Structures are given as structure tokens and as C-alpha cells.
Amino acid sequence: MAAEGGGKEMNEIKTQFTTREGVYKLLTHSEYSRPNRVPFNSQGSNPVKVCFVNVNDQSGNGDRICFNVGRELYFYIYKGVKKAADLSKPIDKRIYKGTQPTCHDFNHLTATAESVSLLVGFSAGQVQLIDPIKKETSKLFNEEGLLSSQNQANSPSGTVV
């Protein structure tokens, strides 16, 4: 059977189509699982950031993972690549309003099974120190957003005084 206007069969499986929201394209498994693929939302979507820490707990499973998706920050027990984390049971989950996490990292030197320090940087320039195990927020730095990469670029030495 021929389709109107193109002479192609109607039963043909499309690998790409365009809508008003954007272009949808069928990806091969190797393209889809590639870690540096283009984010699904090209309108200012921030990539997911991931960091790991080992807290040396008694159970032998001391690895922890932290990652952000949009305005949400998650903290889980990490069981390795062959065993998925139980995503319904995060150790800590935080949802931020007004600003979103853009980077984060653990203090590996002070991490224990009872406490771990995590620094989180935000899109508006703030930096927050949290403990996802104790579910505590310790300090918020640069709350007014006075320090930013633009201020550093404009200073003569590249540092903020």
C-alpha cells in the first residue's frame, strides 16, 4: 500500500518524528546508554551530577551515592552496578524551591557511618553544607548570592576579595 504524498508504505516504522515540542528520535541501546548524551530538554536543562562516598560501616556495604535531578537531591545506599538501589527508600531526599543544585561533593576525610558532610552548590550562587545521614542542614554560605563566577571574572586577579 502506498501512502499519500510520499509513496512509502503505511506500515513503515518511523525512527524519527517532529512535533511542536521537538524532535523525537529512536536511539540504539549504545546511544541511549552513553553517559554524555544530550539532555532530553534542550531548554536550559541541567545535567545530572553524581558523587560517591564510602562510610566504612559494619555491614560491609559502606558505599553511598548522591545525585541531583532538576531541583531534587537524592542520597542512597549504593550496591554497585549489578544490583540496583531501592529507589523507593532514599536515605535522604531534598526538594529545593527557587534555585537548583548544580554541583555537590562529599568530604571523604570525615565520612563515617553516622555522619557525612556534603557540600551542595546552587544555581544562584549559594553553597549549603548538609549531613544527609543525620538529615541536618548545618550552614548556608553566600546566602545573598554576592559571590559568583561573574564577580570572579571581573576582578583583576580572578579572586573575590
Coordinates of C-alpha atoms in Angstrom, one line a residue:
M1 CA 0.0 0.0 0.0
A2 CA 1.3 3.4 -0.9
A3 CA 0.8 6.4 1.5
E4 CA -0.3 9.7 0.1
G5 CA 2.4 12.2 -1.0
G6 CA 5.5 10.1 -0.4
G7 CA 5.0 6.7 -2.0
K8 CA 6.1 5.0 1.3
E9 CA 4.3 2.1 2.9
M10 CA 1.8 3.0 5.7
N11 CA 3.1 0.1 7.9
E12 CA 6.6 1.6 8.0
I13 CA 8.0 2.0 11.5
K14 CA 9.3 5.6 11.9
T15 CA 12.6 6.1 13.6
Q16 CA 12.2 9.9 13.9
F17 CA 9.3 12.3 14.0
T18 CA 8.8 16.0 14.8
T19 CA 6.1 17.7 17.0
R20 CA 5.8 21.2 18.2
E21 CA 7.7 20.2 21.4
G22 CA 10.7 19.0 19.5
V23 CA 12.2 16.1 17.5
Y24 CA 11.8 12.5 18.8
K25 CA 14.4 10.0 17.6
L26 CA 14.7 6.3 18.1
L27 CA 18.1 5.6 19.8
T28 CA 20.0 2.4 19.7
H29 CA 20.9 0.9 23.0
S30 CA 24.5 2.0 22.8
E31 CA 23.5 5.6 22.0
Y32 CA 20.9 5.7 24.8
S33 CA 23.2 4.3 27.5
R34 CA 26.1 6.7 26.5
P35 CA 26.7 8.9 29.6
N36 CA 27.3 12.1 27.7
R37 CA 24.2 12.1 25.5
V38 CA 22.3 15.3 25.0
P39 CA 19.8 16.1 27.8
F40 CA 16.1 15.4 26.9
N41 CA 15.1 19.0 27.5
S42 CA 17.2 21.4 25.5
Q43 CA 15.6 24.5 27.1
G44 CA 18.1 25.0 29.9
S45 CA 18.1 21.5 31.3
N46 CA 21.0 20.9 33.8
P47 CA 22.7 17.6 33.6
V48 CA 22.6 15.1 36.5
K49 CA 25.6 15.2 38.8
V50 CA 26.7 12.2 40.8
C51 CA 29.1 11.7 43.6
F52 CA 30.1 8.7 45.8
V53 CA 31.5 8.2 49.3
N54 CA 32.4 5.1 51.4
V55 CA 31.5 5.4 55.0
N56 CA 33.0 2.1 56.2
D57 CA 30.0 0.8 58.1
Q58 CA 29.9 -2.6 59.8
S59 CA 27.6 -4.3 57.2
G60 CA 30.3 -4.2 54.6
N61 CA 28.2 -2.1 52.2
G62 CA 29.5 1.4 53.0
D63 CA 29.2 2.9 49.6
R64 CA 26.7 5.8 49.3
I65 CA 25.6 7.7 46.2
C66 CA 24.3 11.2 45.8
F67 CA 22.7 12.6 42.7
N68 CA 20.5 15.5 41.6
V69 CA 17.7 15.6 39.1
G70 CA 16.5 19.1 38.5
R71 CA 15.6 20.7 41.9
E72 CA 15.8 17.4 43.7
L73 CA 18.8 15.9 45.5
Y74 CA 18.8 12.2 46.4
F75 CA 21.1 10.2 48.8
Y76 CA 21.1 6.3 48.6
I77 CA 23.0 3.2 49.6
Y78 CA 24.9 2.2 46.6
K79 CA 25.1 -1.5 45.9
G80 CA 27.1 -1.4 42.7
V81 CA 26.3 -1.5 39.0
K82 CA 24.9 -5.1 39.0
K83 CA 22.4 -4.5 41.9
A84 CA 20.0 -1.6 41.6
A85 CA 19.4 0.7 44.6
D86 CA 15.9 0.6 46.0
L87 CA 14.7 4.0 44.7
S88 CA 11.6 3.9 46.9
K89 CA 13.8 4.1 50.0
P90 CA 16.2 7.1 49.9
I91 CA 18.3 7.8 53.0
D92 CA 17.6 11.5 52.3
K93 CA 15.7 13.4 49.6
R94 CA 15.5 17.2 49.4
I95 CA 13.5 19.3 47.0
Y96 CA 14.6 22.9 46.6
K97 CA 12.4 25.8 45.6
G98 CA 13.7 28.9 43.7
T99 CA 17.2 27.5 43.0
Q100 CA 18.5 24.2 42.0
P101 CA 21.6 22.1 42.8
T102 CA 24.3 22.3 40.2
C103 CA 27.2 20.5 41.9
H104 CA 27.9 18.6 45.1
D105 CA 30.6 16.6 46.7
F106 CA 31.3 14.7 50.0
N107 CA 34.1 15.3 52.5
H108 CA 35.8 11.9 52.2
L109 CA 38.1 12.5 55.1
T110 CA 35.4 13.0 57.8
A111 CA 32.8 10.5 56.5
T112 CA 31.6 7.9 59.0
A113 CA 28.6 5.5 59.1
E114 CA 26.8 8.0 61.5
S115 CA 27.6 11.3 59.7
V116 CA 28.8 12.6 56.3
S117 CA 29.4 16.2 55.2
L118 CA 28.0 17.1 51.8
L119 CA 28.6 20.5 50.1
V120 CA 25.9 21.5 47.6
G121 CA 26.3 24.4 45.2
F122 CA 23.2 26.1 43.7
S123 CA 22.4 27.9 40.5
A124 CA 22.0 31.2 42.4
G125 CA 25.5 31.0 43.9
Q126 CA 24.7 29.7 47.4
V127 CA 26.6 26.8 48.9
Q128 CA 25.0 24.6 51.6
L129 CA 26.6 22.2 54.0
I130 CA 24.3 19.3 54.8
D131 CA 24.5 15.9 56.5
P132 CA 22.2 13.5 54.6
I133 CA 22.6 10.7 57.2
K134 CA 21.5 12.8 60.1
K135 CA 19.2 14.8 57.8
E136 CA 20.6 18.1 59.1
T137 CA 21.4 21.3 57.4
S138 CA 24.5 22.9 59.0
K139 CA 25.3 26.1 57.2
L140 CA 24.4 28.2 54.2
F141 CA 27.1 30.2 52.6
N142 CA 26.8 33.1 50.2
E143 CA 23.1 33.3 51.0
E144 CA 22.7 36.7 49.2
G145 CA 24.5 35.4 46.1
L146 CA 27.1 38.1 46.3
L147 CA 29.9 35.8 45.1
S148 CA 29.5 34.3 41.7
S149 CA 31.6 33.3 38.7
Q150 CA 30.8 36.6 37.1
N151 CA 32.3 38.5 40.1
Q152 CA 35.5 36.4 39.8
A153 CA 35.8 37.0 36.1
N154 CA 35.6 40.8 36.6
S155 CA 38.2 41.0 39.4
P156 CA 41.8 41.6 38.3
S157 CA 43.3 38.5 39.9
G158 CA 40.3 36.3 39.3
T159 CA 39.6 36.0 43.0
V160 CA 36.9 37.7 45.1
V161 CA 38.1 39.9 47.9

